[in-house]
Amino acid sequence: MEIVLDHLTKKFPGRGKNRQEVIAVNDFTFTIPDGKLAALLGPSGCGKSTTLNMICGLLAPTSGEIFFGDNNVTALPPEERGVGMVFQNYALYPHMTVEQNIRFPLENFRGKDRLSKEAMKERVLEAAKLVHIEELLERKPSELSGGQQQRVAIARSLVKLPKVLLLDEPLSNLDARLRLATREEIRRIQQETRITTVFVTHDQDEAMSISDLIVVMKEGVLQQVDSPQKVYDDPANQFVAQFLGTPPINMFDGELKDGQLWIAGEPVLRVAEGESVPEGPVSVGIRPEGFILLEGGAMHTEMVRPEITGRDVSVIFRNKAAKTDVVRSIISAEDWNHISGGEVHFDLKPAKVYLFAPGTGERIRVKLEPLAQSAPQ
Ligand code: ADP
Ligand code: MG
């Protein structure tokens, strides 16, 4: 089921002395294609839950519309939207068994939708099998681990065969290892069922690893809607570039001058032939993997220490134009020549260098190339 948000806005009235109105969701327009998993990603308070609750029908939008396929669902109550919902706290009924918990939504079916006992049993077993808990049906929630409880909650949301599955930070209460395993499970279940799924998270790594589509938001404003790879490779602005990627992108003060990009008084890349760019100061973002360790390379830095992790080496260095105390580059272990300190030089990979307007953080799109005099790569 395709989900379309059309100029969706939610305002909350202000509280307290100054009564400043909160625009939790400001004019969101985007489409989640049928059968895909989309992550709503952004820091706490950016409007993720508000968006999800409007898709679900728990919150009415201030303006704008929501479509499931061709169907305008904006005014429909949650139970008529065909959505399954999973929250951070699994909210299972403690006095019921796993089977009873999963069956519960089916008990509310009335009239022609009412299922026989046998049909319910079958549905519950199917949902339990999908999340691999069919052996636990007789247990009470207190006899389950956090990960198992969350699977029960997912089974309960699937038992009504929803057309849309909505998950609000479903992994936050799990420990790190379970979180990894459960997110793989959610991806598997989504791919098996092909249910259009919206997954809320503030964890970029989580969003990158399981989504078809990432919706990046900040303070109620949409920043970018793209595939994980595209959001990483082609960020719309500095916020997106800094929010995605571990280790994070490194930021520098730079300058466009004489057809070159300068960092700390050195030309490091040149502007490609035929590109016209305004000269002046720019913020420069360089991904950790954008540095090439090279004697005589364009960028001169002072090494702090290497961190050797096996497959790669992180060379931690200082540069006076960096916006952070130290900069982290990642180079492959084969290119590592065992220096331990002093001056190190890097060339830069143009595709890993991004320019932003100082102040607004808007992307400045300029094609950059290695300096002519650089060693061939
Ligand atoms: P997220 O899920 O991304 O952490 P939310 O959608 O919960 O963010 O909240 C977005 C903004 O809306 C926040 O500033 C929050 O304080 C505000 N907000 C959320 N719900 C309400 C409410 N019921 N009344 C007033 N403000 C709210
Ligand atoms: Mg939230």
mmCIF file of C-alpha atoms and ligand atoms in Angstrom:
data_model
loop_
_atom_site.group_PDB
_atom_site.id
_atom_site.type_symbol
_atom_site.label_atom_id
_atom_site.label_comp_id
_atom_site.label_asym_id
_atom_site.label_seq_id
_atom_site.Cartn_x
_atom_site.Cartn_y
_atom_site.Cartn_z
ATOM 1 C CA MET A 1 0.000 0.000 0.000
ATOM 2 C CA GLU A 2 1.563 3.286 -1.130
ATOM 3 C CA ILE A 3 1.512 6.017 1.527
ATOM 4 C CA VAL A 4 1.327 9.655 0.430
ATOM 5 C CA LEU A 5 1.723 12.633 2.734
ATOM 6 C CA ASP A 6 0.471 15.803 1.058
ATOM 7 C CA HIS A 7 1.467 19.091 2.706
ATOM 8 C CA LEU A 8 0.988 17.568 6.141
ATOM 9 C CA THR A 9 1.337 19.965 9.073
ATOM 10 C CA LYS A 10 0.816 19.558 12.811
ATOM 11 C CA LYS A 11 0.883 22.487 15.208
ATOM 12 C CA PHE A 12 0.556 22.165 18.965
ATOM 13 C CA PRO A 13 -0.686 25.118 21.012
ATOM 14 C CA GLY A 14 1.965 26.595 23.282
ATOM 15 C CA ARG A 15 1.997 26.070 27.028
ATOM 16 C CA GLY A 16 3.368 28.150 29.885
ATOM 17 C CA LYS A 17 4.173 31.853 29.926
ATOM 18 C CA ASN A 18 5.138 32.752 26.377
ATOM 19 C CA ARG A 19 2.737 30.216 24.787
ATOM 20 C CA GLN A 20 4.962 29.701 21.789
ATOM 21 C CA GLU A 21 3.159 27.442 19.313
ATOM 22 C CA VAL A 22 5.113 24.318 18.306
ATOM 23 C CA ILE A 23 5.150 23.352 14.633
ATOM 24 C CA ALA A 24 5.979 19.682 15.179
ATOM 25 C CA VAL A 25 5.562 18.780 11.499
ATOM 26 C CA ASN A 26 5.883 21.534 8.915
ATOM 27 C CA ASP A 27 4.435 20.927 5.448
ATOM 28 C CA PHE A 28 5.616 17.353 4.791
ATOM 29 C CA THR A 29 5.100 16.073 1.275
ATOM 30 C CA PHE A 30 6.542 12.704 0.315
ATOM 31 C CA THR A 31 5.557 9.256 -0.911
ATOM 32 C CA ILE A 32 6.476 5.853 0.493
ATOM 33 C CA PRO A 33 6.162 3.375 -2.370
ATOM 34 C CA ASP A 34 4.140 0.183 -1.944
ATOM 35 C CA GLY A 35 5.998 -2.639 -0.215
ATOM 36 C CA LYS A 36 8.949 -0.539 0.951
ATOM 37 C CA LEU A 37 10.418 0.167 4.372
ATOM 38 C CA ALA A 38 10.932 3.852 5.127
ATOM 39 C CA ALA A 39 12.773 5.194 8.168
ATOM 40 C CA LEU A 40 11.826 8.515 9.726
ATOM 41 C CA LEU A 41 15.189 9.687 11.028
ATOM 42 C CA GLY A 42 16.194 12.697 13.098
ATOM 43 C CA PRO A 43 17.155 13.849 16.583
ATOM 44 C CA SER A 44 14.726 13.696 19.473
ATOM 45 C CA GLY A 45 11.882 16.208 19.134
ATOM 46 C CA CYS A 46 12.094 16.571 15.338
ATOM 47 C CA GLY A 47 8.530 15.328 14.803
ATOM 48 C CA LYS A 48 8.960 11.619 14.036
ATOM 49 C CA SER A 49 6.321 10.293 16.437
ATOM 50 C CA THR A 50 3.929 13.083 15.510
ATOM 51 C CA THR A 51 4.237 12.097 11.840
ATOM 52 C CA LEU A 52 3.744 8.409 12.620
ATOM 53 C CA ASN A 53 0.732 9.112 14.833
ATOM 54 C CA MET A 54 -0.887 11.090 12.035
ATOM 55 C CA ILE A 55 -0.304 8.216 9.583
ATOM 56 C CA CYS A 56 -1.824 5.880 12.155
ATOM 57 C CA GLY A 57 -4.778 8.143 12.883
ATOM 58 C CA LEU A 58 -4.073 8.729 16.585
ATOM 59 C CA LEU A 59 -3.440 12.431 15.837
ATOM 60 C CA ALA A 60 -5.388 14.660 13.451
ATOM 61 C CA PRO A 61 -3.251 16.908 11.228
ATOM 62 C CA THR A 62 -3.666 20.689 11.475
ATOM 63 C CA SER A 63 -3.641 20.775 7.674
ATOM 64 C CA GLY A 64 -2.736 18.530 4.774
ATOM 65 C CA GLU A 65 -3.832 15.052 3.765
ATOM 66 C CA ILE A 66 -2.797 11.414 4.000
ATOM 67 C CA PHE A 67 -3.514 8.833 1.290
ATOM 68 C CA PHE A 68 -3.199 5.048 1.418
ATOM 69 C CA GLY A 69 -3.136 4.215 -2.270
ATOM 70 C CA ASP A 70 -5.988 6.207 -3.832
ATOM 71 C CA ASN A 71 -7.848 6.307 -0.560
ATOM 72 C CA ASN A 72 -7.876 9.574 1.409
ATOM 73 C CA VAL A 73 -7.618 8.328 5.023
ATOM 74 C CA THR A 74 -7.134 11.733 6.686
ATOM 75 C CA ALA A 75 -10.469 11.616 8.491
ATOM 76 C CA LEU A 76 -10.581 7.859 9.191
ATOM 77 C CA PRO A 77 -10.164 6.575 12.755
ATOM 78 C CA PRO A 78 -7.170 4.240 13.376
ATOM 79 C CA GLU A 79 -9.228 1.040 13.400
ATOM 80 C CA GLU A 80 -10.503 1.736 9.884
ATOM 81 C CA ARG A 81 -7.069 2.395 8.381
ATOM 82 C CA GLY A 82 -5.742 -1.177 8.400
ATOM 83 C CA VAL A 83 -2.537 -0.280 10.237
ATOM 84 C CA GLY A 84 -0.471 -2.316 12.689
ATOM 85 C CA MET A 85 1.435 -0.321 15.293
ATOM 86 C CA VAL A 86 4.410 -1.231 17.499
ATOM 87 C CA PHE A 87 5.711 1.104 20.179
ATOM 88 C CA GLN A 88 8.983 1.362 22.077
ATOM 89 C CA ASN A 89 7.431 -0.126 25.230
ATOM 90 C CA TYR A 90 5.806 -3.292 24.000
ATOM 91 C CA ALA A 91 2.718 -2.818 26.202
ATOM 92 C CA LEU A 92 1.778 -6.496 26.433
ATOM 93 C CA TYR A 93 -0.992 -7.549 28.824
ATOM 94 C CA PRO A 94 0.915 -9.148 31.725
ATOM 95 C CA HIS A 95 -1.885 -11.472 32.860
ATOM 96 C CA MET A 96 -2.404 -12.941 29.378
ATOM 97 C CA THR A 97 -0.316 -15.628 27.692
ATOM 98 C CA VAL A 98 1.603 -14.851 24.512
ATOM 99 C CA GLU A 99 -1.142 -16.541 22.495
ATOM 100 C CA GLN A 100 -3.876 -14.459 24.144
ATOM 101 C CA ASN A 101 -1.859 -11.284 23.645
ATOM 102 C CA ILE A 102 -1.431 -11.953 19.930
ATOM 103 C CA ARG A 103 -5.085 -12.996 19.546
ATOM 104 C CA PHE A 104 -6.422 -9.938 21.338
ATOM 105 C CA PRO A 105 -6.852 -7.638 18.283
ATOM 106 C CA LEU A 106 -8.837 -10.388 16.529
ATOM 107 C CA GLU A 107 -11.323 -10.614 19.407
ATOM 108 C CA ASN A 108 -12.507 -7.097 18.551
ATOM 109 C CA PHE A 109 -13.663 -8.081 15.070
ATOM 110 C CA ARG A 110 -17.442 -7.794 14.925
ATOM 111 C CA GLY A 111 -20.201 -8.798 12.560
ATOM 112 C CA LYS A 112 -19.132 -10.260 9.237
ATOM 113 C CA ASP A 113 -15.443 -9.825 10.129
ATOM 114 C CA ARG A 114 -15.750 -12.057 13.191
ATOM 115 C CA LEU A 115 -13.397 -15.043 12.964
ATOM 116 C CA SER A 116 -14.110 -18.555 14.233
ATOM 117 C CA LYS A 117 -11.983 -19.912 17.108
ATOM 118 C CA GLU A 118 -10.181 -22.158 14.636
ATOM 119 C CA ALA A 119 -9.465 -19.330 12.201
ATOM 120 C CA MET A 120 -8.125 -17.174 15.036
ATOM 121 C CA LYS A 121 -5.863 -19.970 16.223
ATOM 122 C CA GLU A 122 -4.468 -20.357 12.744
ATOM 123 C CA ARG A 123 -3.851 -16.631 12.343
ATOM 124 C CA VAL A 124 -2.105 -16.421 15.714
ATOM 125 C CA LEU A 125 0.132 -19.361 14.839
ATOM 126 C CA GLU A 126 1.004 -17.832 11.470
ATOM 127 C CA ALA A 127 1.960 -14.514 13.054
ATOM 128 C CA ALA A 128 3.942 -16.290 15.794
ATOM 129 C CA LYS A 129 5.827 -18.352 13.201
ATOM 130 C CA LEU A 130 6.680 -15.253 11.225
ATOM 131 C CA VAL A 131 8.523 -13.789 14.225
ATOM 132 C CA HIS A 132 9.859 -17.182 15.393
ATOM 133 C CA ILE A 133 8.064 -17.436 18.745
ATOM 134 C CA GLU A 134 5.704 -20.341 18.041
ATOM 135 C CA GLU A 135 7.304 -22.273 20.933
ATOM 136 C CA LEU A 136 6.455 -19.554 23.431
ATOM 137 C CA LEU A 137 2.682 -19.300 23.007
ATOM 138 C CA GLU A 138 1.841 -20.628 26.466
ATOM 139 C CA ARG A 139 4.175 -18.289 28.361
ATOM 140 C CA LYS A 140 3.371 -15.066 30.157
ATOM 141 C CA PRO A 141 5.240 -11.870 29.096
ATOM 142 C CA SER A 142 7.209 -11.854 32.374
ATOM 143 C CA GLU A 143 8.745 -15.184 31.311
ATOM 144 C CA LEU A 144 10.202 -13.665 28.141
ATOM 145 C CA SER A 145 13.326 -11.642 27.337
ATOM 146 C CA GLY A 146 12.959 -8.072 26.056
ATOM 147 C CA GLY A 147 13.646 -9.210 22.503
ATOM 148 C CA GLN A 148 11.009 -11.952 22.736
ATOM 149 C CA GLN A 149 8.481 -9.514 24.172
ATOM 150 C CA GLN A 150 9.086 -7.169 21.262
ATOM 151 C CA ARG A 151 8.527 -10.074 18.849
ATOM 152 C CA VAL A 152 5.191 -10.750 20.528
ATOM 153 C CA ALA A 153 4.290 -7.093 20.054
ATOM 154 C CA ILE A 154 5.231 -7.350 16.373
ATOM 155 C CA ALA A 155 3.203 -10.568 15.974
ATOM 156 C CA ARG A 156 0.247 -8.825 17.610
ATOM 157 C CA SER A 157 0.518 -5.953 15.119
ATOM 158 C CA LEU A 158 0.678 -8.398 12.183
ATOM 159 C CA VAL A 159 -2.181 -10.683 13.169
ATOM 160 C CA LYS A 160 -4.816 -8.396 11.665
ATOM 161 C CA LEU A 161 -2.935 -8.567 8.332
ATOM 162 C CA PRO A 162 -2.403 -4.799 8.225
ATOM 163 C CA LYS A 163 -1.748 -3.012 4.948
ATOM 164 C CA VAL A 164 0.669 -0.686 6.705
ATOM 165 C CA LEU A 165 3.023 -1.413 9.615
ATOM 166 C CA LEU A 166 4.142 1.474 11.835
ATOM 167 C CA LEU A 167 6.992 1.083 14.316
ATOM 168 C CA ASP A 168 7.992 3.836 16.752
ATOM 169 C CA GLU A 169 11.551 3.299 18.035
ATOM 170 C CA PRO A 170 10.772 -0.406 18.530
ATOM 171 C CA LEU A 171 14.349 -1.340 19.455
ATOM 172 C CA SER A 172 15.178 1.372 21.979
ATOM 173 C CA ASN A 173 14.526 -0.776 25.039
ATOM 174 C CA LEU A 174 16.739 -3.632 23.877
ATOM 175 C CA ASP A 175 20.422 -4.061 24.670
ATOM 176 C CA ALA A 176 22.929 -3.464 21.881
ATOM 177 C CA ARG A 177 23.264 -7.072 20.703
ATOM 178 C CA LEU A 178 19.524 -7.741 20.688
ATOM 179 C CA ARG A 179 18.954 -4.460 18.943
ATOM 180 C CA LEU A 180 21.139 -5.594 16.047
ATOM 181 C CA ALA A 181 19.481 -9.006 15.845
ATOM 182 C CA THR A 182 15.941 -7.631 16.125
ATOM 183 C CA ARG A 183 16.462 -5.034 13.427
ATOM 184 C CA GLU A 184 17.563 -7.803 11.061
ATOM 185 C CA GLU A 185 14.383 -9.658 12.054
ATOM 186 C CA ILE A 186 12.203 -6.659 11.280
ATOM 187 C CA ARG A 187 13.841 -6.354 7.883
ATOM 188 C CA ARG A 188 13.300 -10.079 7.192
ATOM 189 C CA ILE A 189 9.648 -9.949 8.259
ATOM 190 C CA GLN A 190 9.065 -6.844 6.150
ATOM 191 C CA GLN A 191 10.655 -8.443 3.099
ATOM 192 C CA GLU A 192 8.660 -11.652 3.568
ATOM 193 C CA THR A 193 5.322 -9.907 4.060
ATOM 194 C CA ARG A 194 5.978 -6.929 1.729
ATOM 195 C CA ILE A 195 3.924 -4.771 4.086
ATOM 196 C CA THR A 196 4.652 -1.080 3.545
ATOM 197 C CA THR A 197 6.452 -0.146 6.764
ATOM 198 C CA VAL A 198 7.357 3.116 8.476
ATOM 199 C CA PHE A 199 10.070 2.805 11.086
ATOM 200 C CA VAL A 200 10.904 5.664 13.448
ATOM 201 C CA THR A 201 14.444 5.935 14.802
ATOM 202 C CA HIS A 202 16.986 8.530 15.932
ATOM 203 C CA ASP A 203 19.802 6.057 15.174
ATOM 204 C CA GLN A 204 21.292 6.695 11.735
ATOM 205 C CA ASP A 205 23.061 3.352 11.712
ATOM 206 C CA GLU A 206 19.732 1.566 12.269
ATOM 207 C CA ALA A 207 18.054 3.604 9.528
ATOM 208 C CA MET A 208 20.920 3.025 7.073
ATOM 209 C CA SER A 209 20.982 -0.724 7.631
ATOM 210 C CA ILE A 210 17.340 -1.676 7.141
ATOM 211 C CA SER A 211 15.566 0.957 5.030
ATOM 212 C CA ASP A 212 14.720 1.319 1.365
ATOM 213 C CA LEU A 213 14.086 4.993 1.960
ATOM 214 C CA ILE A 214 15.264 7.443 4.617
ATOM 215 C CA VAL A 215 13.291 10.545 5.541
ATOM 216 C CA VAL A 216 15.673 12.902 7.337
ATOM 217 C CA MET A 217 14.027 15.555 9.447
ATOM 218 C CA LYS A 218 15.107 18.339 11.778
ATOM 219 C CA GLU A 219 12.896 20.491 14.022
ATOM 220 C CA GLY A 220 9.745 19.595 12.103
ATOM 221 C CA VAL A 221 11.290 20.373 8.716
ATOM 222 C CA LEU A 222 11.957 17.771 6.032
ATOM 223 C CA GLN A 223 15.638 17.740 5.044
ATOM 224 C CA GLN A 224 15.923 14.921 2.493
ATOM 225 C CA VAL A 225 14.022 11.840 1.291
ATOM 226 C CA ASP A 226 16.245 9.348 -0.539
ATOM 227 C CA SER A 227 17.752 5.863 -0.465
ATOM 228 C CA PRO A 228 20.330 5.287 2.305
ATOM 229 C CA GLN A 229 23.187 5.289 -0.211
ATOM 230 C CA LYS A 230 22.005 8.525 -1.807
ATOM 231 C CA VAL A 231 21.518 10.258 1.549
ATOM 232 C CA TYR A 232 25.097 9.317 2.458
ATOM 233 C CA ASP A 233 26.708 10.040 -0.929
ATOM 234 C CA ASP A 234 24.707 13.109 -1.862
ATOM 235 C CA PRO A 235 23.496 14.922 1.284
ATOM 236 C CA ALA A 236 21.149 17.848 0.691
ATOM 237 C CA ASN A 237 22.819 20.007 3.319
ATOM 238 C CA GLN A 238 25.338 20.116 6.153
ATOM 239 C CA PHE A 239 22.866 18.799 8.738
ATOM 240 C CA VAL A 240 22.241 15.623 6.712
ATOM 241 C CA ALA A 241 25.955 15.199 6.003
ATOM 242 C CA GLN A 242 26.767 15.446 9.710
ATOM 243 C CA PHE A 243 23.843 13.332 10.927
ATOM 244 C CA LEU A 244 24.707 10.309 8.768
ATOM 245 C CA GLY A 245 27.919 8.334 8.882
ATOM 246 C CA THR A 246 30.031 6.702 11.562
ATOM 247 C CA PRO A 247 32.612 7.937 12.196
ATOM 248 C CA PRO A 248 31.077 11.298 11.297
ATOM 249 C CA ILE A 249 32.119 13.560 8.453
ATOM 250 C CA ASN A 250 35.009 15.945 9.316
ATOM 251 C CA MET A 251 34.280 19.669 8.999
ATOM 252 C CA PHE A 252 36.775 22.367 7.998
ATOM 253 C CA ASP A 253 36.742 26.076 7.249
ATOM 254 C CA GLY A 254 37.750 26.505 3.621
ATOM 255 C CA GLU A 255 37.802 28.980 0.807
ATOM 256 C CA LEU A 256 37.089 28.946 -2.925
ATOM 257 C CA LYS A 257 39.710 31.142 -4.592
ATOM 258 C CA ASP A 258 41.539 31.192 -7.946
ATOM 259 C CA GLY A 259 39.657 28.111 -9.176
ATOM 260 C CA GLN A 260 40.829 26.050 -6.200
ATOM 261 C CA LEU A 261 39.555 24.865 -2.856
ATOM 262 C CA TRP A 262 41.807 25.996 -0.017
ATOM 263 C CA ILE A 263 42.026 24.568 3.502
ATOM 264 C CA ALA A 264 44.351 26.133 6.078
ATOM 265 C CA GLY A 265 46.088 28.230 3.418
ATOM 266 C CA GLU A 266 46.821 25.303 1.094
ATOM 267 C CA PRO A 267 45.100 24.436 -2.191
ATOM 268 C CA VAL A 268 43.741 20.891 -1.784
ATOM 269 C CA LEU A 269 41.511 20.379 -4.862
ATOM 270 C CA ARG A 270 40.708 22.402 -7.945
ATOM 271 C CA VAL A 271 37.366 23.405 -9.412
ATOM 272 C CA ALA A 272 36.651 21.453 -12.616
ATOM 273 C CA GLU A 273 36.974 23.199 -15.982
ATOM 274 C CA GLY A 274 33.872 25.176 -16.930
ATOM 275 C CA GLU A 275 32.321 25.284 -13.443
ATOM 276 C CA SER A 276 31.397 28.748 -12.302
ATOM 277 C CA VAL A 277 31.438 29.287 -8.553
ATOM 278 C CA PRO A 278 31.293 32.318 -6.339
ATOM 279 C CA GLU A 279 34.614 32.813 -4.584
ATOM 280 C CA GLY A 280 34.725 33.132 -0.818
ATOM 281 C CA PRO A 281 34.553 31.174 2.407
ATOM 282 C CA VAL A 282 32.906 27.725 2.463
ATOM 283 C CA SER A 283 32.384 24.999 5.031
ATOM 284 C CA VAL A 284 34.075 21.820 3.843
ATOM 285 C CA GLY A 285 32.955 18.342 4.873
ATOM 286 C CA ILE A 286 35.321 15.425 4.215
ATOM 287 C CA ARG A 287 34.218 11.838 4.875
ATOM 288 C CA PRO A 288 36.768 9.793 6.865
ATOM 289 C CA GLU A 289 37.329 7.568 3.802
ATOM 290 C CA GLY A 290 38.024 10.633 1.638
ATOM 291 C CA PHE A 291 41.695 10.934 2.642
ATOM 292 C CA ILE A 292 44.530 9.304 0.695
ATOM 293 C CA LEU A 293 47.729 8.986 2.711
ATOM 294 C CA LEU A 294 50.457 10.187 0.357
ATOM 295 C CA GLU A 295 53.906 11.624 0.889
ATOM 296 C CA GLY A 296 53.780 15.067 -0.746
ATOM 297 C CA GLY A 297 49.936 15.052 -0.767
ATOM 298 C CA ALA A 298 48.072 18.334 -0.920
ATOM 299 C CA MET A 299 46.959 18.597 2.698
ATOM 300 C CA HIS A 300 49.601 18.886 5.412
ATOM 301 C CA THR A 301 48.553 17.782 8.875
ATOM 302 C CA GLU A 302 49.973 16.859 12.232
ATOM 303 C CA MET A 303 49.402 13.260 13.200
ATOM 304 C CA VAL A 304 48.099 12.553 16.703
ATOM 305 C CA ARG A 305 48.003 8.745 16.626
ATOM 306 C CA PRO A 306 47.042 5.791 14.471
ATOM 307 C CA GLU A 307 44.234 3.421 15.519
ATOM 308 C CA ILE A 308 44.664 0.023 13.941
ATOM 309 C CA THR A 309 41.520 -2.096 13.746
ATOM 310 C CA GLY A 310 42.701 -4.859 11.401
ATOM 311 C CA ARG A 311 40.956 -4.115 8.163
ATOM 312 C CA ASP A 312 41.565 -0.389 8.266
ATOM 313 C CA VAL A 313 43.648 2.170 10.056
ATOM 314 C CA SER A 314 42.261 5.395 11.449
ATOM 315 C CA VAL A 315 44.838 8.136 11.263
ATOM 316 C CA ILE A 316 43.881 10.761 13.824
ATOM 317 C CA PHE A 317 45.347 14.148 13.022
ATOM 318 C CA ARG A 318 45.105 17.851 13.681
ATOM 319 C CA ASN A 319 44.617 20.643 11.195
ATOM 320 C CA LYS A 320 44.248 24.301 12.109
ATOM 321 C CA ALA A 321 41.216 24.780 9.839
ATOM 322 C CA ALA A 322 39.326 21.787 11.292
ATOM 323 C CA LYS A 323 36.188 22.624 13.271
ATOM 324 C CA THR A 324 36.988 19.812 15.695
ATOM 325 C CA ASP A 325 40.064 19.328 17.847
ATOM 326 C CA VAL A 326 41.066 16.200 15.930
ATOM 327 C CA VAL A 327 40.151 14.766 12.543
ATOM 328 C CA ARG A 328 39.593 11.068 11.834
ATOM 329 C CA SER A 329 40.600 9.611 8.492
ATOM 330 C CA ILE A 330 40.178 5.958 7.565
ATOM 331 C CA ILE A 331 42.628 4.355 5.189
ATOM 332 C CA SER A 332 42.969 0.735 4.165
ATOM 333 C CA ALA A 333 45.516 -1.302 6.122
ATOM 334 C CA GLU A 334 47.485 -1.950 2.895
ATOM 335 C CA ASP A 335 48.171 1.750 2.425
ATOM 336 C CA TRP A 336 49.384 2.097 5.965
ATOM 337 C CA ASN A 337 53.119 2.741 6.199
ATOM 338 C CA HIS A 338 53.525 2.549 9.961
ATOM 339 C CA ILE A 339 54.343 6.139 10.697
ATOM 340 C CA SER A 340 53.616 6.968 14.286
ATOM 341 C CA GLY A 341 53.673 10.765 14.432
ATOM 342 C CA GLY A 342 54.890 14.015 12.954
ATOM 343 C CA GLU A 343 53.707 15.586 9.734
ATOM 344 C CA VAL A 344 51.484 13.492 7.449
ATOM 345 C CA HIS A 345 50.188 14.440 4.009
ATOM 346 C CA PHE A 346 46.932 13.516 2.332
ATOM 347 C CA ASP A 347 45.382 13.911 -1.055
ATOM 348 C CA LEU A 348 41.587 14.110 -1.073
ATOM 349 C CA LYS A 349 39.048 12.057 -3.028
ATOM 350 C CA PRO A 350 36.863 14.710 -4.715
ATOM 351 C CA ALA A 351 33.692 12.572 -4.429
ATOM 352 C CA LYS A 352 34.088 12.506 -0.644
ATOM 353 C CA VAL A 353 34.430 16.273 -0.256
ATOM 354 C CA TYR A 354 31.288 18.405 0.158
ATOM 355 C CA LEU A 355 30.947 22.174 0.256
ATOM 356 C CA PHE A 356 28.338 24.065 2.249
ATOM 357 C CA ALA A 357 27.447 27.718 2.645
ATOM 358 C CA PRO A 358 28.758 28.957 6.019
ATOM 359 C CA GLY A 359 25.790 29.981 8.142
ATOM 360 C CA THR A 360 22.918 28.293 6.293
ATOM 361 C CA GLY A 361 24.630 24.933 5.679
ATOM 362 C CA GLU A 362 23.078 24.765 2.206
ATOM 363 C CA ARG A 363 24.994 22.548 -0.168
ATOM 364 C CA ILE A 364 27.207 24.298 -2.740
ATOM 365 C CA ARG A 365 27.374 21.940 -5.692
ATOM 366 C CA VAL A 366 30.704 22.267 -7.451
ATOM 367 C CA LYS A 367 32.594 19.588 -9.345
ATOM 368 C CA LEU A 368 36.053 19.250 -7.821
ATOM 369 C CA GLU A 369 39.135 17.474 -9.182
ATOM 370 C CA PRO A 370 42.566 16.547 -7.866
ATOM 371 C CA LEU A 371 45.162 19.278 -8.261
ATOM 372 C CA ALA A 372 47.041 18.945 -11.539
ATOM 373 C CA GLN A 373 50.430 18.587 -9.882
ATOM 374 C CA SER A 374 49.293 15.760 -7.568
ATOM 375 C CA ALA A 375 50.778 12.325 -7.979
ATOM 376 C CA PRO A 376 48.632 9.992 -10.124
ATOM 377 C CA GLN A 377 46.271 7.738 -8.137
HETATM 378 P P1 ADP B 1 10.221 12.846 18.064
HETATM 379 O O1 ADP B 1 9.321 11.648 18.026
HETATM 380 O O2 ADP B 1 10.957 13.104 16.788
HETATM 381 O O3 ADP B 1 11.169 12.815 19.231
HETATM 382 P P2 ADP B 1 7.758 14.309 18.547
HETATM 383 O O4 ADP B 1 6.997 14.086 17.301
HETATM 384 O O5 ADP B 1 7.373 13.492 19.735
HETATM 385 O O6 ADP B 1 9.313 14.160 18.263
HETATM 386 O O7 ADP B 1 7.646 15.845 18.964
HETATM 387 C C1 ADP B 1 7.875 16.899 18.057
HETATM 388 C C2 ADP B 1 7.682 18.237 18.747
HETATM 389 O O8 ADP B 1 6.321 18.398 19.099
HETATM 390 C C3 ADP B 1 8.461 18.384 20.037
HETATM 391 O O9 ADP B 1 8.887 19.711 20.135
HETATM 392 C C4 ADP B 1 7.437 18.044 21.092
HETATM 393 O O10 ADP B 1 7.747 18.688 22.298
HETATM 394 C C5 ADP B 1 6.158 18.591 20.498
HETATM 395 N N1 ADP B 1 4.970 17.845 20.926
HETATM 396 C C6 ADP B 1 4.713 16.534 20.702
HETATM 397 N N2 ADP B 1 3.509 16.171 21.197
HETATM 398 C C7 ADP B 1 2.989 17.298 21.767
HETATM 399 C C8 ADP B 1 1.752 17.605 22.451
HETATM 400 N N3 ADP B 1 0.825 16.672 22.638
HETATM 401 N N4 ADP B 1 1.587 18.869 22.885
HETATM 402 C C9 ADP B 1 2.507 19.830 22.674
HETATM 403 N N5 ADP B 1 3.669 19.612 22.044
HETATM 404 C C10 ADP B 1 3.920 18.370 21.583
HETATM 405 MG MG MG B 2 9.265 9.969 19.288
#
